[in-house]
Structure formats: structure tokens, C-alpha cells
Coordinates of C-alpha atoms in Angstrom, one line a residue:
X240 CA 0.0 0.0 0.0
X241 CA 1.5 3.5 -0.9
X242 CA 2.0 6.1 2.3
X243 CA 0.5 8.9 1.4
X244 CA 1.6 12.0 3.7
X245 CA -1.3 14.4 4.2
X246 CA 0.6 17.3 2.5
X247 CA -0.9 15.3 -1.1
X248 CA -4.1 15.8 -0.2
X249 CA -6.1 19.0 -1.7
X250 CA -4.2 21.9 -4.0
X251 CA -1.3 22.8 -1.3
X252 CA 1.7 23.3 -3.2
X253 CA 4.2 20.9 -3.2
X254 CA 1.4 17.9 -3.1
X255 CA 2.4 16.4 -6.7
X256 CA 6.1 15.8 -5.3
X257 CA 4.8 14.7 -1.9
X258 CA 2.4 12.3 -4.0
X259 CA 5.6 11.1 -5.6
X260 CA 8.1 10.7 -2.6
X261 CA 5.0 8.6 -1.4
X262 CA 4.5 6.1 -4.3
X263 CA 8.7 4.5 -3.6
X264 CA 7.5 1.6 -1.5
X265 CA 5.7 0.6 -4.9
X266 CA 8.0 1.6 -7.2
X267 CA 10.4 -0.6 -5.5
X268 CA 7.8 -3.3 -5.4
X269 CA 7.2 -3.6 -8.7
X270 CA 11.1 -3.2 -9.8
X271 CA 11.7 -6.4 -7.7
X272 CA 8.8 -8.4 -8.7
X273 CA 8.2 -7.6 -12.3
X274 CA 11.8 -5.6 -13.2
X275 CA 14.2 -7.9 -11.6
X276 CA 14.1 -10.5 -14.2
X277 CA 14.4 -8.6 -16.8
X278 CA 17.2 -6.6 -15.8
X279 CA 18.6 -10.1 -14.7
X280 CA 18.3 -10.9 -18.5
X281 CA 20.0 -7.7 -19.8
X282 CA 23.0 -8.2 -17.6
X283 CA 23.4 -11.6 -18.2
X284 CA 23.7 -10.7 -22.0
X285 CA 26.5 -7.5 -21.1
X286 CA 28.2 -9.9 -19.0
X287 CA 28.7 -12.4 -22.3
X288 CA 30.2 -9.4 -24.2
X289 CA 33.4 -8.9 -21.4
X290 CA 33.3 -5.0 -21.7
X291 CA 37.0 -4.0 -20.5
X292 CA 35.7 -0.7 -19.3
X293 CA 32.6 1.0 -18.2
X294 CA 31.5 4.6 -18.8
X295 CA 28.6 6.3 -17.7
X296 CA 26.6 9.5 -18.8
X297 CA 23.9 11.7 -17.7
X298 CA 22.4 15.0 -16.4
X299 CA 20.9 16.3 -13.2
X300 CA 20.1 13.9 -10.6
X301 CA 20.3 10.7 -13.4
X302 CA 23.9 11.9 -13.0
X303 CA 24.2 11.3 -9.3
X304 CA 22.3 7.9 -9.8
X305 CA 25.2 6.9 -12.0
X306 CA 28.0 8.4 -9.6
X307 CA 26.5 5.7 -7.3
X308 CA 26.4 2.9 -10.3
X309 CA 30.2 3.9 -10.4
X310 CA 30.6 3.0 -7.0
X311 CA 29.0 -0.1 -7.3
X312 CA 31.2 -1.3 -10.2
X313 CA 33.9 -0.4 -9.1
X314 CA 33.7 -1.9 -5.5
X315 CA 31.4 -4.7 -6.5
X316 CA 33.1 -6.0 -9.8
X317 CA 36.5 -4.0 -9.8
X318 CA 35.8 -2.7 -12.9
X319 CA 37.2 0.6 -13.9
X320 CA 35.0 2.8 -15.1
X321 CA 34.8 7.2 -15.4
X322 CA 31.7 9.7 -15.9
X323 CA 31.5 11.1 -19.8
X324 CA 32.4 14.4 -20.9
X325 CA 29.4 14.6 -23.4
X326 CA 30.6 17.8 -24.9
X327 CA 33.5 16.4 -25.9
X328 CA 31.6 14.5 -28.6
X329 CA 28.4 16.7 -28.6
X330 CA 30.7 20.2 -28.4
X331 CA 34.2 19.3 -30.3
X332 CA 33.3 16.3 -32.1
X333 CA 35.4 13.7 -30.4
X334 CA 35.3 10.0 -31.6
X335 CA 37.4 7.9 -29.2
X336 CA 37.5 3.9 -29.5
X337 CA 35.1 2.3 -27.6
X338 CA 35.6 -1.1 -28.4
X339 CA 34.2 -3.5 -25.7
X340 CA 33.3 -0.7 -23.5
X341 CA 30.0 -0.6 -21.6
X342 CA 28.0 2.5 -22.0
X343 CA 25.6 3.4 -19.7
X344 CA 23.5 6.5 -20.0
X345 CA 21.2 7.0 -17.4
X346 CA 18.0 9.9 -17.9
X347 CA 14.8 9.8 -16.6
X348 CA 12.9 11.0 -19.9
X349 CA 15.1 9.6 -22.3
X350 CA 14.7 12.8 -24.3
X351 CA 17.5 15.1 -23.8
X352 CA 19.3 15.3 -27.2
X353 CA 23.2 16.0 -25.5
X354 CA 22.4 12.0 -24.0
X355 CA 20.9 10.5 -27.6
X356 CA 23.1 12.0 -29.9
X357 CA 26.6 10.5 -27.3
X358 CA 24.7 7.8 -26.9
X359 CA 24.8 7.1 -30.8
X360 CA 28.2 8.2 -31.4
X361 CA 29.4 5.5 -28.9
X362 CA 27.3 2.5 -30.4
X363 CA 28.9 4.2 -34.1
X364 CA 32.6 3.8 -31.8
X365 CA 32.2 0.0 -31.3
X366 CA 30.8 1.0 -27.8
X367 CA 28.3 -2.2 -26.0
X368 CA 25.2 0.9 -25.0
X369 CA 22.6 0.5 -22.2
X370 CA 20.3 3.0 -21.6
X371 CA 18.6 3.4 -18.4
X372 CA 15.4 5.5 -18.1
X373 CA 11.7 5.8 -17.4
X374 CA 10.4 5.5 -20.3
X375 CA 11.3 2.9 -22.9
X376 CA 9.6 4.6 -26.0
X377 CA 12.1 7.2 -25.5
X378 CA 15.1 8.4 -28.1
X379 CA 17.9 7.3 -25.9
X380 CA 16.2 3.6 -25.6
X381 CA 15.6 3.9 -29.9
X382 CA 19.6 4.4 -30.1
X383 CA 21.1 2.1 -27.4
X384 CA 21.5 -1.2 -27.8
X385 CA 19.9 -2.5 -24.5
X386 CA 17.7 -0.7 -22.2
X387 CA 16.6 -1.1 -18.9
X388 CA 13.1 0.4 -17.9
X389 CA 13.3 1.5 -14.4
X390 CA 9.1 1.4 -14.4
X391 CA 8.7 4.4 -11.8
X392 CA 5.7 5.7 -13.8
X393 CA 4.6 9.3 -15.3
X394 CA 6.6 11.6 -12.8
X395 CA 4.9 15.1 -13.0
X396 CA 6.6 17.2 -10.4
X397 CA 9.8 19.0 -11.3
X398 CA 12.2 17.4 -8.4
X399 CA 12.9 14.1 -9.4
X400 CA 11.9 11.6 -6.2
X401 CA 10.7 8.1 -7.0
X402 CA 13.0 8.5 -10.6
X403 CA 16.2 8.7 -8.6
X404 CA 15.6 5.6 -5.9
X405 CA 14.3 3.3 -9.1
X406 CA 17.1 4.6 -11.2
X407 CA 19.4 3.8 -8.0
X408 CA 18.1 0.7 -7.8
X409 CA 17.7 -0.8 -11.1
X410 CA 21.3 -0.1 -11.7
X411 CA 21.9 -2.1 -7.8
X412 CA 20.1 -5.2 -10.1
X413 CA 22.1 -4.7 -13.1
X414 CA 25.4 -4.6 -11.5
X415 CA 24.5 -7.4 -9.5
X416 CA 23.0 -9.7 -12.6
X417 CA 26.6 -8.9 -14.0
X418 CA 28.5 -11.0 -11.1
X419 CA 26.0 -13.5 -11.3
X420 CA 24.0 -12.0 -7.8
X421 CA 19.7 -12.3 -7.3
X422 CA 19.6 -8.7 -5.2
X423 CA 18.4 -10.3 -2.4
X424 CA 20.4 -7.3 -0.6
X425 CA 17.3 -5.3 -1.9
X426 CA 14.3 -7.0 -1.1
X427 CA 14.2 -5.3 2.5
X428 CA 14.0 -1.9 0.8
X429 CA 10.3 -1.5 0.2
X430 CA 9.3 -1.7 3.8
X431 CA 12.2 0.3 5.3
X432 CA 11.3 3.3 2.8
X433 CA 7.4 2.8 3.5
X434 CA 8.7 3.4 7.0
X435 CA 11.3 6.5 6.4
X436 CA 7.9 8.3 4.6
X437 CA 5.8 7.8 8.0
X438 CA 8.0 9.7 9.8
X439 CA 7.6 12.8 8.3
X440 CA 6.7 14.7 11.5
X441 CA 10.6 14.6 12.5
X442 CA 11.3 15.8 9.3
X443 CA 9.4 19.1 9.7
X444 CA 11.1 19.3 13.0
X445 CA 14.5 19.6 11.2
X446 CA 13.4 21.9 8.3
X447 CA 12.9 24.5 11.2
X448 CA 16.0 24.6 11.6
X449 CA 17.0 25.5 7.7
X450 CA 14.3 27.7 6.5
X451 CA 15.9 31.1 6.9
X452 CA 19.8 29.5 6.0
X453 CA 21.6 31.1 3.4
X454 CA 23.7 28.1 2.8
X455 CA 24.3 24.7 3.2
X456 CA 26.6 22.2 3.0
X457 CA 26.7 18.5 2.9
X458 CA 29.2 15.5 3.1
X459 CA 29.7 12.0 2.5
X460 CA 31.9 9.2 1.6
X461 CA 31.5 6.4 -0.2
X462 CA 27.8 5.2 -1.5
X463 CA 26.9 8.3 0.8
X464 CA 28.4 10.7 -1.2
X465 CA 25.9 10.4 -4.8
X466 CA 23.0 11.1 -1.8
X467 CA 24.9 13.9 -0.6
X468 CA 25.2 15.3 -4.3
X469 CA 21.7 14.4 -4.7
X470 CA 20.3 16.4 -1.9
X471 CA 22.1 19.1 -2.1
X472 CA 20.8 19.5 -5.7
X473 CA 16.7 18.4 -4.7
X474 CA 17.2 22.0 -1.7
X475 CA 18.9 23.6 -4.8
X476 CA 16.0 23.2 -7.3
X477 CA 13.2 23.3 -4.5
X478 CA 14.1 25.9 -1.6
X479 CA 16.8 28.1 -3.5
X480 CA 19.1 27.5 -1.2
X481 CA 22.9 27.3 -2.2
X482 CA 23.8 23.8 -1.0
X483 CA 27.7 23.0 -1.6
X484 CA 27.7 19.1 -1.6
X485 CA 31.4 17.8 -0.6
X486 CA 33.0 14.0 0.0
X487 CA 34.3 14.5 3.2
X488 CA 37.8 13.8 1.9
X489 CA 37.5 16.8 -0.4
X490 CA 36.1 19.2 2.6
X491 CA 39.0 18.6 4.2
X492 CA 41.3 20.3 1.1
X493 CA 39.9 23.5 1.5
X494 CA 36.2 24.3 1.9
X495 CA 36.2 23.3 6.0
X496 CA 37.3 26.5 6.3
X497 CA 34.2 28.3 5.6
X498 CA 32.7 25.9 7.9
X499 CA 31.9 27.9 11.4
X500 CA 29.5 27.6 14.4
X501 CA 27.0 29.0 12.7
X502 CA 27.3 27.0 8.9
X503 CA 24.6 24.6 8.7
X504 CA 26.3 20.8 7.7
X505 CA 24.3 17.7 7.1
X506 CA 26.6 14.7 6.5
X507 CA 25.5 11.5 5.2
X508 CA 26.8 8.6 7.4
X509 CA 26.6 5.2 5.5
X510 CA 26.2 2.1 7.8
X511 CA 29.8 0.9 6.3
X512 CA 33.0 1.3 5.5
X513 CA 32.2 5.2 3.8
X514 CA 30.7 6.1 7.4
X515 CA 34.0 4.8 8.8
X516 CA 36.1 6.8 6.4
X517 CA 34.2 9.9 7.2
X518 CA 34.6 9.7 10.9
X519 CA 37.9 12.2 11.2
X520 CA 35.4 14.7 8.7
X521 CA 32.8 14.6 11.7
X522 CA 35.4 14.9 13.9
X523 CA 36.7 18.1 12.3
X524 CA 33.9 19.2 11.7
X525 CA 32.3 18.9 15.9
X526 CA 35.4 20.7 16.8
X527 CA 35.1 23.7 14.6
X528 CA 31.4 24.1 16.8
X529 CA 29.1 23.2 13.2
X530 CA 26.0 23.0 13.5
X531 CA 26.5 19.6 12.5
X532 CA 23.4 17.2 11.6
X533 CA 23.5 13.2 10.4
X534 CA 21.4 11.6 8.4
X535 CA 22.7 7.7 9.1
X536 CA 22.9 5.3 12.1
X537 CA 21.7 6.4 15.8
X538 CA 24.8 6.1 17.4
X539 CA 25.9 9.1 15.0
X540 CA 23.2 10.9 14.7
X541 CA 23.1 11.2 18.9
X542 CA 27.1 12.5 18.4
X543 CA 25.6 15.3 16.3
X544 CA 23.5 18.6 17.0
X545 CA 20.6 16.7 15.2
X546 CA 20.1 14.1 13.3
X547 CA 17.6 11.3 11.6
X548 CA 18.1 7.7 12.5
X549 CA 18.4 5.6 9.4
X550 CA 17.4 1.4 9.5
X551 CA 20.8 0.0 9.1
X552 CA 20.8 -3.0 10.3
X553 CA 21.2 -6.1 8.8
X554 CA 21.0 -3.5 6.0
X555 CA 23.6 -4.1 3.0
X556 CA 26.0 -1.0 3.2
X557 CA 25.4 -1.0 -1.1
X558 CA 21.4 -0.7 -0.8
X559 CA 21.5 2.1 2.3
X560 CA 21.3 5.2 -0.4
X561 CA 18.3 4.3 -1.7
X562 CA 16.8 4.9 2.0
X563 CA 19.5 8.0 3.1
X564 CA 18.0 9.6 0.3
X565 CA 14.3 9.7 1.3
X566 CA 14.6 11.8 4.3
X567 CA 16.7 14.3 2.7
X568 CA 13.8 14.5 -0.4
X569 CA 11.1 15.2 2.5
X570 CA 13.5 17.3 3.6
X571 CA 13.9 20.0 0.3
X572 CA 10.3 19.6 0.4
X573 CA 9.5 20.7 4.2
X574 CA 11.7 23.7 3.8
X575 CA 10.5 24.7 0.3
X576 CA 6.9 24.8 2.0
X577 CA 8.0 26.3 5.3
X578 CA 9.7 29.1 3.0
X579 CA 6.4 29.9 1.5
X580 CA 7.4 28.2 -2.0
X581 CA 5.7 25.2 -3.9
X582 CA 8.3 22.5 -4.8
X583 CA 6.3 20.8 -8.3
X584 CA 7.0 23.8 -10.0
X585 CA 10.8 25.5 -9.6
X586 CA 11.1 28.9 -11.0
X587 CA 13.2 28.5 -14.6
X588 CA 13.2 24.8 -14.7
X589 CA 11.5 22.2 -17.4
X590 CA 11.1 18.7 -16.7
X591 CA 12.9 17.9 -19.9
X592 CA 16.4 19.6 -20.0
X593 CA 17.4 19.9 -23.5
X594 CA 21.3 20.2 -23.4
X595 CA 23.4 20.0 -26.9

């Protein structure tokens, strides 16, 4: 059954997205149940193809879902594998050798004409192309090879929310179906996030806290670090806020300095080996008197100024971002309403970006 928060009831503003945040239980349902297999079936047929090299491309938040697809080949499979520069094909013309490499392109509509017009010029290179998006009728599935149809449904509001978790996790399936795994890891996800949505209440209580801020900035390592990026762009688009996202090894080199006891920080703690390598970042970042909140396990979030308590255990540290993320989308959302703004429908935004 799909939670539905009370803010999607009636014409308030924002009650499209809240709609949407609300229908990721399903989502992830039906991924699982009806997707799995057929994802399953694409990978198996990559996987026969021995791609030396994986390279991913995409806009927006479909690029932050491939940032975390990056992490997960190249922890999961030890495959090495980069993030396209698409101007340098689109832009200068470019046509590098992509014998036996993987191509991914990841985009929610499938239309943006920068993505299809790579996409083709990497098939033309010798390149194996997958194309991951939400709707398989799409330009970018036409020109790609394979396709995976992360089956999320018509998303009408502006901030992507139930794209970015499917995305997240069909590509969890695909990388999984290439070394042979079922995603069990994932079946716990649809309950968990069913329960991260009914908890909206201490939500609010934390957008209190950032609806007159001027700035924002938010860490992570590891899988963290694509939710990190991903929030910081969903407050961006929604609220207006300037939200610097940061791995905690790059805060470090530099920007901690504008940090003070007065800078709002959320970091991102992953249940894992990331929220162990960003332990000396938290550390840093208590002493300097931040007003320091964590989105992650309870015995961090009760080290911080505030915090949300994530389910992490006997959760797999690969699957957590597809739950760190939900707080943090109810959160843009709670302080683009508390701000007196409606989150479906950003000033100067479309919901198809056409790049070149």
C-alpha cells in the first residue's frame, strides 16, 4: 500500500512531489517483482560481451544515480570505469575507440538530445550501450542497444523523487546480474522506505531549523556521497538554497574553512565502510562548533546537534542510499513549504532539460 503524507491531499503546493516521494514503497515493489528479471536478462547478455571498461553518462540527478552505479562497479566488480564528458563529442566532435566498453547513460525522460546523440556516437565507436530510463519509447532507448526500464511511472513534479531511488536501484540489479547475484540485498528496501515516509513529522522538526539559511553544505563518503550530491541538488531546485555538496575527503582540502558555528552541515553517514572513512570529517567538523546534523545510524546521529536515525541494520551497506535519500527529499520539500514556495513547480526549470 503506498503512504500517502497528508501534505498530497487537496491543492497545497508541493502535493504532486509529496504524491511522488509517497509512491517509492511501490515503485520498488514492482522493480523487484516484475523488473528484476528482466534486468537479470540484460546483464546476463553484457556480461557475455566482457566489456573492459565502463563509462557512464547523464544529467541532473540521473547523474548522481550513475556516480552511485560507479561505485558499485567499481567496489562490487573492480571494474574501472569514469563519468562522460558529453561535450567532448556533442561540443568538439570527439570520436574515441570504444571497443568492448560498456556504456551506460542513465535519464529519466530519455529525451535530452546531448544523451541520444553520445549515446549514438558511442554505439557508431564499437561501444556495448545501455540505456537506463523511465520510459522505454524514449530516443535514448531507440539508439542504445539494451535498455533497462526502471518502471517508476509518469513523474509530474519537477524534483525528481521516485526516478532517482528506481534509477538507484535498477542499476543495484544490473550490477548485481553482471556477477552472477539475485539482489536479495534489496528486497528489505520497500518496507524500510514505506517506514522513512511515516516519519515525516521529525522531518518538519528539522526543516525548522534550515528555512531562513543562506547556505548549506553536505558531506559524504563512499555510497553516501551520490546522496549527498543528490540532496544538495533536490534543496537547490526546491528551496533556493545554495547547497555546496562535498566528499568528506575533499572538505578537508579546503572548503572546512568556511565551515563555522553558525554554517549549517548535514553529512550523510553510511552504515559501512564510507561512514568509517568519514569519521575524522565529523570529527573536524564537531570541533570547529558546526551546527552539525546526520542523516545515518543512531549512534551518530546522537554525536551530532541533530540528526535522523536511518534502519541500518542487517541492511547491506550497497542498498542504504536508496533509504539515506528519502529523508533528505522530505526534507527539500518541508523547507520549500516552510519558505512559502511550492516544490512541483521550480522557477526557470522544465522537466525535460534539452542540453546539446
Amino acid at each position: 500500500m503506498t503512504a500517502t503524507p497528508p501534505e498530497s491531499q487537496g491543492d497545497r503546493p508541493g502535493r504532486i512531489m509529496a504524491r511522488e516521494m509517497a509512491e517509492q514503497p511501490d515503485v520498488m515493489r514492482r522493480l523487484l517483482d516484475t523488473g528484476a528479471p528482466r534486468i537479470q536478462d540484460v546483464a546476463r547478455q553484457v556480461a557475455s560481451r566482457s566489456p573492459r571498461f565502463v563509462l557512464l553518462a547523464a544529467r541532473g540527478t540521473s547523474d548522481n544515480a550513475a556516480l552511485y552505479a560507479k561505485y558499485l562497479l567499481e567496489i562490487r566488480l573492480g571494474m574501472p570505469c569514469g563519468l562522460t564528458s558529453m561535450s567532448t563529442i556533442t561540443a568538439y566532435g570527439a570520436r574515441p575507440d570504444l571497443s568492448d566498453v560498456l556504456v551506460i547513460t542513465v535519464s529519466q525522460s530519455g529525451g535530452s538530445p546531448d544523451l541520444v546523440a553520445s549515446t549514438r556516437a558511442a554505439r557508431e565507436a564499437g561501444a556495448i550501450t545501455l540505456a537506463v530510463t523511465n520510459n522505454p519509447d524514449s530516443p535514448l532507448a531507440a539508439v542504445s542497444e539494451y535498455h533497462i526500464d526502471i518502471m517508476a511511472g509518469p513523474e509530474k513534479a519537477l524534483p525528481a523523487t521516485k526516478t532517482y531511488t528506481a534509477s538507484l536501484l535498477a542499476l543495484h540489479l544490473f550490477v548485481e546480474g553482471l556477477r552472477g547475484g539475485d539482489g536479495a540485498a534489496a528486497q528489505v528496501l520497500p518496507e524500510l522506505a514505506a517506514g522513512l515516509l511515516a516519519r515525516q513529522d521529525e522531518v518538519r522538526v528539522l526543516a525548522s531549523r534550515y528555512r531562513f539559511a543562506g547556505r548549506m553544505v553536505i558531506t559524504s563518503r563512499g555510497y553516501g556521497y551520490p546522496t549527498a550530491k543528490e540532496a544538495a541538488l533536490k534543496l537547490m531546485e526546491t528551496s533556493y538554497i545554495p547547497a555546496l555538496s562535498y566528499s568528506g575527503a575533499d572538505l578537508l582540502h579546503g572548503p572546512l574553512a568556511m565551515v563555522d558555528n553558525v554554517s549549517p552541515v548535514i553529512a550523510v553517514v553510511t552504515d559501512g565502510r564510507g561512514g568509517e572513512a568519514l569519521q575524522p570529517v565529523l570529527d573536524r567538523l564537531r570541533g570547529r562548533g558546526a551546527d552539525l546534523v546526520v542523516v545515518g545510524p543512531r549512534a551518530q546521529v546522537e554525536q551530532a546537534s541533530a540528526g535522523f536515525v536511518l534502519p541500518t541494520e542487517c541492511v547491506a551497506e550497497e542498498v542504504q542510499p536508496m533509504l539515506e535519500i528519502i529523508p533528505l527529499q522530505l526534507l527539500a520539500y518541508e523547507v520549500t513549504i516552510a519558505r512559502g514556495q511550492d516544490p512541483d513547480a521550480p522557477r526557470a526549470l522544465a522537466k525535460v532539460t534539452e542540453t546539446h
